[in-house]
PDB file of C-alpha atoms in Angstrom:
ATOM      1  CA  MET A 904     188.500  90.863 112.774  1.00  0.00           C
ATOM      2  CA  THR A 905     189.435  87.633 114.535  1.00  0.00           C
ATOM      3  CA  LEU A 906     187.265  85.483 112.267  1.00  0.00           C
ATOM      4  CA  LEU A 907     188.416  87.379 109.190  1.00  0.00           C
ATOM      5  CA  PHE A 908     192.097  86.781 109.897  1.00  0.00           C
ATOM      6  CA  LEU A 909     191.440  83.190 110.971  1.00  0.00           C
ATOM      7  CA  ARG A 910     189.856  82.529 107.575  1.00  0.00           C
ATOM      8  CA  GLU A 911     192.740  84.221 105.780  1.00  0.00           C
ATOM      9  CA  VAL A 912     195.252  81.971 107.536  1.00  0.00           C
ATOM     10  CA  GLY A 913     193.100  78.914 106.877  1.00  0.00           C
ATOM     11  CA  ARG A 914     193.157  79.594 103.133  1.00  0.00           C
ATOM     12  CA  ASN A 915     196.940  79.334 103.013  1.00  0.00           C
ATOM     13  CA  PRO A 916     197.895  75.740 102.083  1.00  0.00           C
ATOM     14  CA  TRP A 917     201.302  76.170 103.743  1.00  0.00           C
ATOM     15  CA  GLY A 918     199.474  76.111 107.073  1.00  0.00           C
ATOM     16  CA  LEU A 919     199.282  72.333 106.664  1.00  0.00           C
ATOM     17  CA  GLY A 920     202.998  72.329 107.428  1.00  0.00           C
ATOM     18  CA  LEU A 921     202.077  72.908 111.073  1.00  0.00           C
ATOM     19  CA  LEU A 922     200.069  69.684 110.940  1.00  0.00           C
ATOM     20  CA  LEU A 923     202.903  67.586 109.505  1.00  0.00           C
ATOM     21  CA  LEU A 924     205.887  69.174 111.248  1.00  0.00           C
ATOM     22  CA  PRO A 925     205.510  67.627 114.753  1.00  0.00           C
ATOM     23  CA  ALA A 926     204.911  64.149 113.336  1.00  0.00           C
ATOM     24  CA  LEU A 927     208.008  64.325 111.136  1.00  0.00           C
ATOM     25  CA  LEU A 928     210.111  65.511 114.069  1.00  0.00           C
ATOM     26  CA  ALA A 929     208.707  62.763 116.297  1.00  0.00           C
ATOM     27  CA  LEU A 930     210.000  60.078 113.919  1.00  0.00           C
ATOM     28  CA  GLY A 931     213.551  61.026 114.886  1.00  0.00           C
ATOM     29  CA  PHE A 932     212.955  60.445 118.617  1.00  0.00           C
ATOM     30  CA  GLN A 933     211.014  57.183 118.611  1.00  0.00           C
ATOM     31  CA  GLY A 934     212.289  54.584 121.044  1.00  0.00           C
ATOM     32  CA  ARG A 935     214.510  56.982 123.000  1.00  0.00           C
ATOM     33  CA  GLY A 936     212.395  57.317 126.113  1.00  0.00           C
ATOM     34  CA  GLU A 937     209.531  59.588 127.018  1.00  0.00           C
ATOM     35  CA  GLY A 938     211.591  62.417 128.501  1.00  0.00           C
ATOM     36  CA  VAL A 939     214.041  62.544 125.610  1.00  0.00           C
ATOM     37  CA  GLY A 940     211.180  62.382 123.124  1.00  0.00           C
ATOM     38  CA  LEU A 941     209.283  65.249 124.757  1.00  0.00           C
ATOM     39  CA  VAL A 942     212.262  67.599 125.117  1.00  0.00           C
ATOM     40  CA  GLY A 943     213.715  66.560 121.763  1.00  0.00           C
ATOM     41  CA  LEU A 944     210.468  67.307 119.952  1.00  0.00           C
ATOM     42  CA  TYR A 945     210.178  70.703 121.650  1.00  0.00           C
ATOM     43  CA  SER A 946     213.805  71.474 120.751  1.00  0.00           C
ATOM     44  CA  GLY A 947     213.078  70.532 117.137  1.00  0.00           C
ATOM     45  CA  LEU A 948     210.086  72.855 117.122  1.00  0.00           C
ATOM     46  CA  LEU A 949     212.376  75.662 118.312  1.00  0.00           C
ATOM     47  CA  LEU A 950     214.263  75.413 115.022  1.00  0.00           C
ATOM     48  CA  LEU A 951     211.407  74.814 112.576  1.00  0.00           C
ATOM     49  CA  LEU A 952     208.207  76.336 113.963  1.00  0.00           C
ATOM     50  CA  PRO A 953     209.291  80.031 114.227  1.00  0.00           C
ATOM     51  CA  PRO A 954     210.248  80.514 110.532  1.00  0.00           C
ATOM     52  CA  LEU A 955     206.978  78.936 109.412  1.00  0.00           C
ATOM     53  CA  ALA A 956     204.943  81.036 111.846  1.00  0.00           C
ATOM     54  CA  LEU A 957     206.696  84.228 110.713  1.00  0.00           C
ATOM     55  CA  ALA A 958     206.222  83.424 107.030  1.00  0.00           C
ATOM     56  CA  LEU A 959     202.494  82.829 107.526  1.00  0.00           C
ATOM     57  CA  ALA A 960     201.744  85.657 109.977  1.00  0.00           C
ATOM     58  CA  VAL A 961     203.765  88.640 108.765  1.00  0.00           C
ATOM     59  CA  PRO A 962     202.237  88.968 105.252  1.00  0.00           C
ATOM     60  CA  LEU A 963     198.818  89.388 106.869  1.00  0.00           C
ATOM     61  CA  LEU A 964     199.803  91.619 109.779  1.00  0.00           C
ATOM     62  CA  ALA A 965     202.233  93.899 107.916  1.00  0.00           C
ATOM     63  CA  SER A 966     200.208  94.661 104.794  1.00  0.00           C
ATOM     64  CA  ARG A 967     199.632  98.426 104.529  1.00  0.00           C
ATOM     65  CA  GLU A 968     196.960  98.004 101.857  1.00  0.00           C
ATOM     66  CA  GLU A 969     194.950  95.512 103.883  1.00  0.00           C
ATOM     67  CA  TRP A 970     195.126  97.568 107.053  1.00  0.00           C
ATOM     68  CA  ALA A 971     194.238 100.756 105.179  1.00  0.00           C
ATOM     69  CA  PHE A 972     191.019  99.042 104.115  1.00  0.00           C
ATOM     70  CA  LEU A 973     190.281  97.453 107.490  1.00  0.00           C
ATOM     71  CA  LEU A 974     190.873 100.676 109.407  1.00  0.00           C
ATOM     72  CA  GLY A 975     187.989 102.185 107.510  1.00  0.00           C
ATOM     73  CA  LEU A 976     185.751 100.015 109.671  1.00  0.00           C
ATOM     74  CA  PRO A 977     184.330 101.507 112.902  1.00  0.00           C
ATOM     75  CA  LEU A 978     186.892  99.814 115.194  1.00  0.00           C
ATOM     76  CA  PRO A 979     189.639 101.305 117.386  1.00  0.00           C
ATOM     77  CA  PRO A 980     192.963 100.644 115.570  1.00  0.00           C
ATOM     78  CA  GLY A 981     194.668  98.950 118.524  1.00  0.00           C
ATOM     79  CA  LYS A 982     191.681  96.698 119.185  1.00  0.00           C
ATOM     80  CA  ALA A 983     191.411  95.823 115.487  1.00  0.00           C
ATOM     81  CA  PHE A 984     195.104  94.892 115.347  1.00  0.00           C
ATOM     82  CA  ALA A 985     194.912  92.766 118.507  1.00  0.00           C
ATOM     83  CA  GLU A 986     191.874  90.932 117.130  1.00  0.00           C
ATOM     84  CA  GLY A 987     193.754  90.328 113.892  1.00  0.00           C
ATOM     85  CA  VAL A 988     196.717  88.875 115.806  1.00  0.00           C
ATOM     86  CA  LEU A 989     194.334  86.605 117.734  1.00  0.00           C
ATOM     87  CA  GLY A 990     192.835  85.419 114.458  1.00  0.00           C
ATOM     88  CA  VAL A 991     196.295  84.599 113.093  1.00  0.00           C
ATOM     89  CA  PHE A 992     197.194  82.746 116.296  1.00  0.00           C
ATOM     90  CA  LEU A 993     193.995  80.679 116.212  1.00  0.00           C
ATOM     91  CA  GLY A 994     194.392  80.009 112.494  1.00  0.00           C
ATOM     92  CA  LEU A 995     197.907  78.658 113.020  1.00  0.00           C
ATOM     93  CA  GLY A 996     196.998  76.832 116.214  1.00  0.00           C
ATOM     94  CA  LEU A 997     194.177  74.807 114.636  1.00  0.00           C
ATOM     95  CA  PRO A 998     196.511  72.669 112.470  1.00  0.00           C
ATOM     96  CA  LEU A 999     199.307  72.692 115.064  1.00  0.00           C
ATOM     97  CA  LEU A1000     197.287  71.016 117.842  1.00  0.00           C
ATOM     98  CA  PRO A1001     196.375  67.844 115.911  1.00  0.00           C
ATOM     99  CA  GLY A1002     199.947  67.766 114.612  1.00  0.00           C
ATOM    100  CA  LEU A1003     201.245  67.767 118.186  1.00  0.00           C
ATOM    101  CA  LEU A1004     198.773  65.039 119.147  1.00  0.00           C
ATOM    102  CA  LEU A1005     199.967  62.956 116.210  1.00  0.00           C
ATOM    103  CA  GLY A1006     203.576  63.501 117.265  1.00  0.00           C
ATOM    104  CA  ALA A1007     202.742  62.485 120.837  1.00  0.00           C
ATOM    105  CA  GLY A1008     201.073  59.338 119.537  1.00  0.00           C
ATOM    106  CA  LEU A1009     204.117  58.392 117.463  1.00  0.00           C
ATOM    107  CA  LEU A1010     206.315  58.840 120.532  1.00  0.00           C
ATOM    108  CA  GLY A1011     203.927  56.928 122.804  1.00  0.00           C
ATOM    109  CA  LEU A1012     203.802  59.763 125.337  1.00  0.00           C
ATOM    110  CA  SER A1013     201.730  59.461 128.496  1.00  0.00           C
ATOM    111  CA  PRO A1014     198.729  61.780 128.962  1.00  0.00           C
ATOM    112  CA  GLY A1015     200.782  64.066 131.211  1.00  0.00           C
ATOM    113  CA  SER A1016     203.651  64.372 128.738  1.00  0.00           C
ATOM    114  CA  THR A1017     201.184  64.856 125.889  1.00  0.00           C
ATOM    115  CA  LEU A1018     199.637  67.773 127.769  1.00  0.00           C
ATOM    116  CA  TRP A1019     203.092  69.296 128.285  1.00  0.00           C
ATOM    117  CA  LEU A1020     203.819  68.916 124.575  1.00  0.00           C
ATOM    118  CA  LEU A1021     200.546  70.608 123.602  1.00  0.00           C
ATOM    119  CA  LEU A1022     201.073  73.512 125.996  1.00  0.00           C
ATOM    120  CA  SER A1023     204.713  73.919 124.976  1.00  0.00           C
ATOM    121  CA  GLY A1024     203.910  73.971 121.266  1.00  0.00           C
ATOM    122  CA  VAL A1025     201.064  76.461 121.687  1.00  0.00           C
ATOM    123  CA  GLY A1026     203.220  78.629 123.964  1.00  0.00           C
ATOM    124  CA  LEU A1027     206.002  78.676 121.385  1.00  0.00           C
ATOM    125  CA  LEU A1028     203.496  79.629 118.691  1.00  0.00           C
ATOM    126  CA  ALA A1029     202.108  82.424 120.899  1.00  0.00           C
ATOM    127  CA  LEU A1030     205.612  83.838 121.370  1.00  0.00           C
ATOM    128  CA  TRP A1031     206.427  83.967 117.661  1.00  0.00           C
ATOM    129  CA  VAL A1032     203.031  85.297 116.646  1.00  0.00           C
ATOM    130  CA  GLY A1033     203.728  88.058 119.192  1.00  0.00           C
ATOM    131  CA  VAL A1034     207.123  88.700 117.566  1.00  0.00           C
ATOM    132  CA  ALA A1035     205.480  88.820 114.132  1.00  0.00           C
ATOM    133  CA  ALA A1036     202.825  91.210 115.441  1.00  0.00           C
ATOM    134  CA  LEU A1037     205.307  93.645 116.970  1.00  0.00           C
ATOM    135  CA  LEU A1038     207.565  93.725 113.913  1.00  0.00           C
ATOM    136  CA  SER A1039     204.544  94.186 111.657  1.00  0.00           C
ATOM    137  CA  ALA A1040     203.180  97.047 113.753  1.00  0.00           C
ATOM    138  CA  LEU A1041     206.557  98.762 113.869  1.00  0.00           C
ATOM    139  CA  LEU A1042     207.353  98.486 110.159  1.00  0.00           C
ATOM    140  CA  LEU A1043     204.103  97.870 108.264  1.00  0.00           C
ATOM    141  CA  GLU A1044     206.243  96.533 105.445  1.00  0.00           C
ATOM    142  CA  GLU A1045     206.291  92.813 104.752  1.00  0.00           C
ATOM    143  CA  ARG A1046     209.847  92.301 103.513  1.00  0.00           C
ATOM    144  CA  ARG A1047     211.506  94.333 106.245  1.00  0.00           C
ATOM    145  CA  ALA A1048     209.404  92.684 108.958  1.00  0.00           C
ATOM    146  CA  LEU A1049     210.186  89.210 107.627  1.00  0.00           C
ATOM    147  CA  GLY A1050     213.879  89.989 107.289  1.00  0.00           C
ATOM    148  CA  LEU A1051     214.131  91.306 110.834  1.00  0.00           C
ATOM    149  CA  GLY A1052     212.028  88.421 112.117  1.00  0.00           C
ATOM    150  CA  PHE A1053     214.299  85.826 110.543  1.00  0.00           C
ATOM    151  CA  GLY A1054     217.268  87.725 111.938  1.00  0.00           C
ATOM    152  CA  LEU A1055     215.825  87.526 115.448  1.00  0.00           C
ATOM    153  CA  PHE A1056     215.125  83.831 114.909  1.00  0.00           C
ATOM    154  CA  GLY A1057     218.728  83.215 113.908  1.00  0.00           C
ATOM    155  CA  LEU A1058     220.007  85.156 116.906  1.00  0.00           C
ATOM    156  CA  GLY A1059     217.649  83.631 119.475  1.00  0.00           C
ATOM    157  CA  ASN A1060     217.353  80.050 118.237  1.00  0.00           C
ATOM    158  CA  VAL A1061     220.550  79.280 116.334  1.00  0.00           C
ATOM    159  CA  LEU A1062     223.330  81.574 117.556  1.00  0.00           C
ATOM    160  CA  TYR A1063     222.073  82.170 121.107  1.00  0.00           C
ATOM    161  CA  GLY A1064     223.595  79.072 122.701  1.00  0.00           C
ATOM    162  CA  PRO A1065     227.054  79.270 121.097  1.00  0.00           C
ATOM    163  CA  LEU A1066     227.282  83.027 121.732  1.00  0.00           C
ATOM    164  CA  VAL A1067     226.452  82.755 125.427  1.00  0.00           C
ATOM    165  CA  VAL A1068     228.811  79.808 125.914  1.00  0.00           C
ATOM    166  CA  ALA A1069     231.594  81.650 124.072  1.00  0.00           C
ATOM    167  CA  LEU A1070     231.003  84.706 126.247  1.00  0.00           C
ATOM    168  CA  ALA A1071     231.100  82.573 129.407  1.00  0.00           C
ATOM    169  CA  VAL A1072     234.380  80.981 128.359  1.00  0.00           C
ATOM    170  CA  ARG A1073     235.877  84.324 127.390  1.00  0.00           C
ATOM    171  CA  LEU A1074     234.919  85.936 130.698  1.00  0.00           C
ATOM    172  CA  GLN A1075     235.364  82.895 132.917  1.00  0.00           C
ATOM    173  CA  ASP A1076     237.488  84.853 135.394  1.00  0.00           C
ATOM    174  CA  HIS A1077     234.690  87.379 135.994  1.00  0.00           C
ATOM    175  CA  PRO A1078     231.395  86.999 137.915  1.00  0.00           C
ATOM    176  CA  LEU A1079     228.937  85.885 135.237  1.00  0.00           C
ATOM    177  CA  GLU A1080     225.858  84.737 137.097  1.00  0.00           C
ATOM    178  CA  GLY A1081     223.991  88.017 136.622  1.00  0.00           C
ATOM    179  CA  LEU A1082     224.900  88.298 132.937  1.00  0.00           C
ATOM    180  CA  LEU A1083     223.953  84.710 132.158  1.00  0.00           C
ATOM    181  CA  SER A1084     220.710  84.996 134.098  1.00  0.00           C
ATOM    182  CA  LEU A1085     219.816  88.126 132.114  1.00  0.00           C
ATOM    183  CA  ALA A1086     220.651  86.346 128.850  1.00  0.00           C
ATOM    184  CA  LEU A1087     218.376  83.487 129.858  1.00  0.00           C
ATOM    185  CA  LEU A1088     215.510  85.769 130.899  1.00  0.00           C
ATOM    186  CA  LEU A1089     215.632  87.423 127.484  1.00  0.00           C
ATOM    187  CA  ASN A1090     214.986  84.057 125.833  1.00  0.00           C
ATOM    188  CA  PRO A1091     211.799  82.484 127.279  1.00  0.00           C
ATOM    189  CA  GLN A1092     212.126  79.553 124.884  1.00  0.00           C
ATOM    190  CA  GLU A1093     215.335  78.478 126.579  1.00  0.00           C
ATOM    191  CA  ILE A1094     213.867  78.890 130.044  1.00  0.00           C
ATOM    192  CA  HIS A1095     211.025  76.569 129.133  1.00  0.00           C
ATOM    193  CA  ARG A1096     213.353  74.022 127.534  1.00  0.00           C
ATOM    194  CA  VAL A1097     215.400  73.844 130.715  1.00  0.00           C
ATOM    195  CA  ALA A1098     212.187  73.709 132.757  1.00  0.00           C
ATOM    196  CA  LEU A1099     211.040  70.716 130.739  1.00  0.00           C
ATOM    197  CA  LEU A1100     214.392  69.040 131.280  1.00  0.00           C
ATOM    198  CA  SER A1101     214.119  69.494 135.031  1.00  0.00           C
ATOM    199  CA  GLY A1102     210.469  68.450 135.086  1.00  0.00           C
ATOM    200  CA  VAL A1103     210.742  65.189 133.115  1.00  0.00           C
ATOM    201  CA  LYS A1104     214.263  64.379 134.400  1.00  0.00           C
ATOM    202  CA  ALA A1105     215.524  63.600 130.897  1.00  0.00           C
ATOM    203  CA  PRO A1106     218.911  61.852 130.977  1.00  0.00           C
ATOM    204  CA  VAL A1107     220.429  64.325 128.484  1.00  0.00           C
ATOM    205  CA  LEU A1108     220.692  68.085 128.158  1.00  0.00           C
ATOM    206  CA  THR A1109     219.897  69.153 124.617  1.00  0.00           C
ATOM    207  CA  GLY A1110     221.694  72.158 123.192  1.00  0.00           C
ATOM    208  CA  PRO A1111     224.939  73.940 124.057  1.00  0.00           C
ATOM    209  CA  LEU A1112     223.428  75.832 126.999  1.00  0.00           C
ATOM    210  CA  GLY A1113     222.063  72.780 128.798  1.00  0.00           C
ATOM    211  CA  TYR A1114     224.790  72.251 131.370  1.00  0.00           C
ATOM    212  CA  LEU A1115     225.533  75.944 131.702  1.00  0.00           C
ATOM    213  CA  VAL A1116     221.910  76.857 132.438  1.00  0.00           C
ATOM    214  CA  ALA A1117     221.395  74.005 134.874  1.00  0.00           C
ATOM    215  CA  GLU A1118     224.542  75.039 136.729  1.00  0.00           C
ATOM    216  CA  ARG A1119     223.580  78.715 136.994  1.00  0.00           C
ATOM    217  CA  LEU A1120     219.853  78.531 137.656  1.00  0.00           C
ATOM    218  CA  GLY A1121     219.239  75.021 138.941  1.00  0.00           C
ATOM    219  CA  ALA A1122     215.820  73.434 138.501  1.00  0.00           C
ATOM    220  CA  VAL A1123     213.307  75.838 136.988  1.00  0.00           C
ATOM    221  CA  ALA A1124     209.685  74.905 137.652  1.00  0.00           C
ATOM    222  CA  PRO A1125     208.042  73.793 134.361  1.00  0.00           C
ATOM    223  CA  LEU A1126     204.836  75.676 135.132  1.00  0.00           C
ATOM    224  CA  TRP A1127     206.805  78.870 135.719  1.00  0.00           C
ATOM    225  CA  GLY A1128     208.705  78.419 132.474  1.00  0.00           C
ATOM    226  CA  LEU A1129     205.488  77.808 130.542  1.00  0.00           C
ATOM    227  CA  ALA A1130     203.786  80.827 132.105  1.00  0.00           C
ATOM    228  CA  TYR A1131     206.776  82.983 131.166  1.00  0.00           C
ATOM    229  CA  LEU A1132     206.581  81.765 127.572  1.00  0.00           C
ATOM    230  CA  PHE A1133     202.892  82.675 127.269  1.00  0.00           C
ATOM    231  CA  ALA A1134     203.334  85.967 129.153  1.00  0.00           C
ATOM    232  CA  PHE A1135     206.134  87.058 126.817  1.00  0.00           C
ATOM    233  CA  GLY A1136     203.968  86.370 123.770  1.00  0.00           C
ATOM    234  CA  LEU A1137     201.018  88.244 125.286  1.00  0.00           C
ATOM    235  CA  LEU A1138     203.214  91.216 126.214  1.00  0.00           C
ATOM    236  CA  LEU A1139     204.572  91.458 122.676  1.00  0.00           C
ATOM    237  CA  THR A1140     201.041  91.333 121.238  1.00  0.00           C
ATOM    238  CA  LEU A1141     199.756  94.073 123.546  1.00  0.00           C
ATOM    239  CA  LEU A1142     202.779  96.218 122.780  1.00  0.00           C
ATOM    240  CA  ALA A1143     202.186  95.669 119.053  1.00  0.00           C
ATOM    241  CA  ALA A1144     198.551  96.784 119.405  1.00  0.00           C
ATOM    242  CA  LEU A1145     199.680  99.916 121.281  1.00  0.00           C
ATOM    243  CA  VAL A1146     202.298 100.745 118.652  1.00  0.00           C
ATOM    244  CA  PHE A1147     199.818 100.215 115.824  1.00  0.00           C
ATOM    245  CA  ALA A1148     197.242 102.437 117.517  1.00  0.00           C
ATOM    246  CA  ARG A1149     199.687 105.305 118.091  1.00  0.00           C
ATOM    247  CA  ARG A1150     201.877 105.353 115.007  1.00  0.00           C
ATOM    248  CA  ASP A1151     201.245 107.617 111.987  1.00  0.00           C
ATOM    249  CA  ARG A1152     199.740 105.580 109.175  1.00  0.00           C
TER     250      ARG A1152
END
């Protein structure tokens, strides 16, 4: 199943967008310092990588006709679905990795920063493939899964910062540390962004939550933030496999 889905992803010419995307983003951060380049490129990926990953993953994972055929094979449904998700992840990761290396080269990143960029990009991909997998397993209908996925992207990557800041301003006379910490924990992308900021000591805080998060949570260890990003993606994938195995098809 893994090889089958990997080949299916590889046949899609839009997958080349994952090869070109990091390099195009890197052009906007050249000459601004290593820390700014690293965090800026990751922040750019937050806005452009998820929609592309959803658009490439969901049509494969949510197709009732394809799964009806594949489930005729002698494989446990949950295991088959998990292997399919792994194939999609590997298929999308193969063009993304050289794209990230190209972006690191354009920015002149050191080996350490290049490694952080590679791990951050792959972790972000793992998270959104997990989101695509769970929505696909829940709905098994491409349009609804894509629509809900893009809605979650808009909420978590576009509206998240302004909404939390507006809530903090509105409730400034109330104790907010618990609420803001919960909001941050629900968005592993933001945790890792702040972790990168603290790790590379970038002279700017990108995004509307930068100062707010640093004030509430202080320095978050980059390794912890990265592990949380990968763990969230893995948890979503396992939950998707469980849902797919148990639902009526």
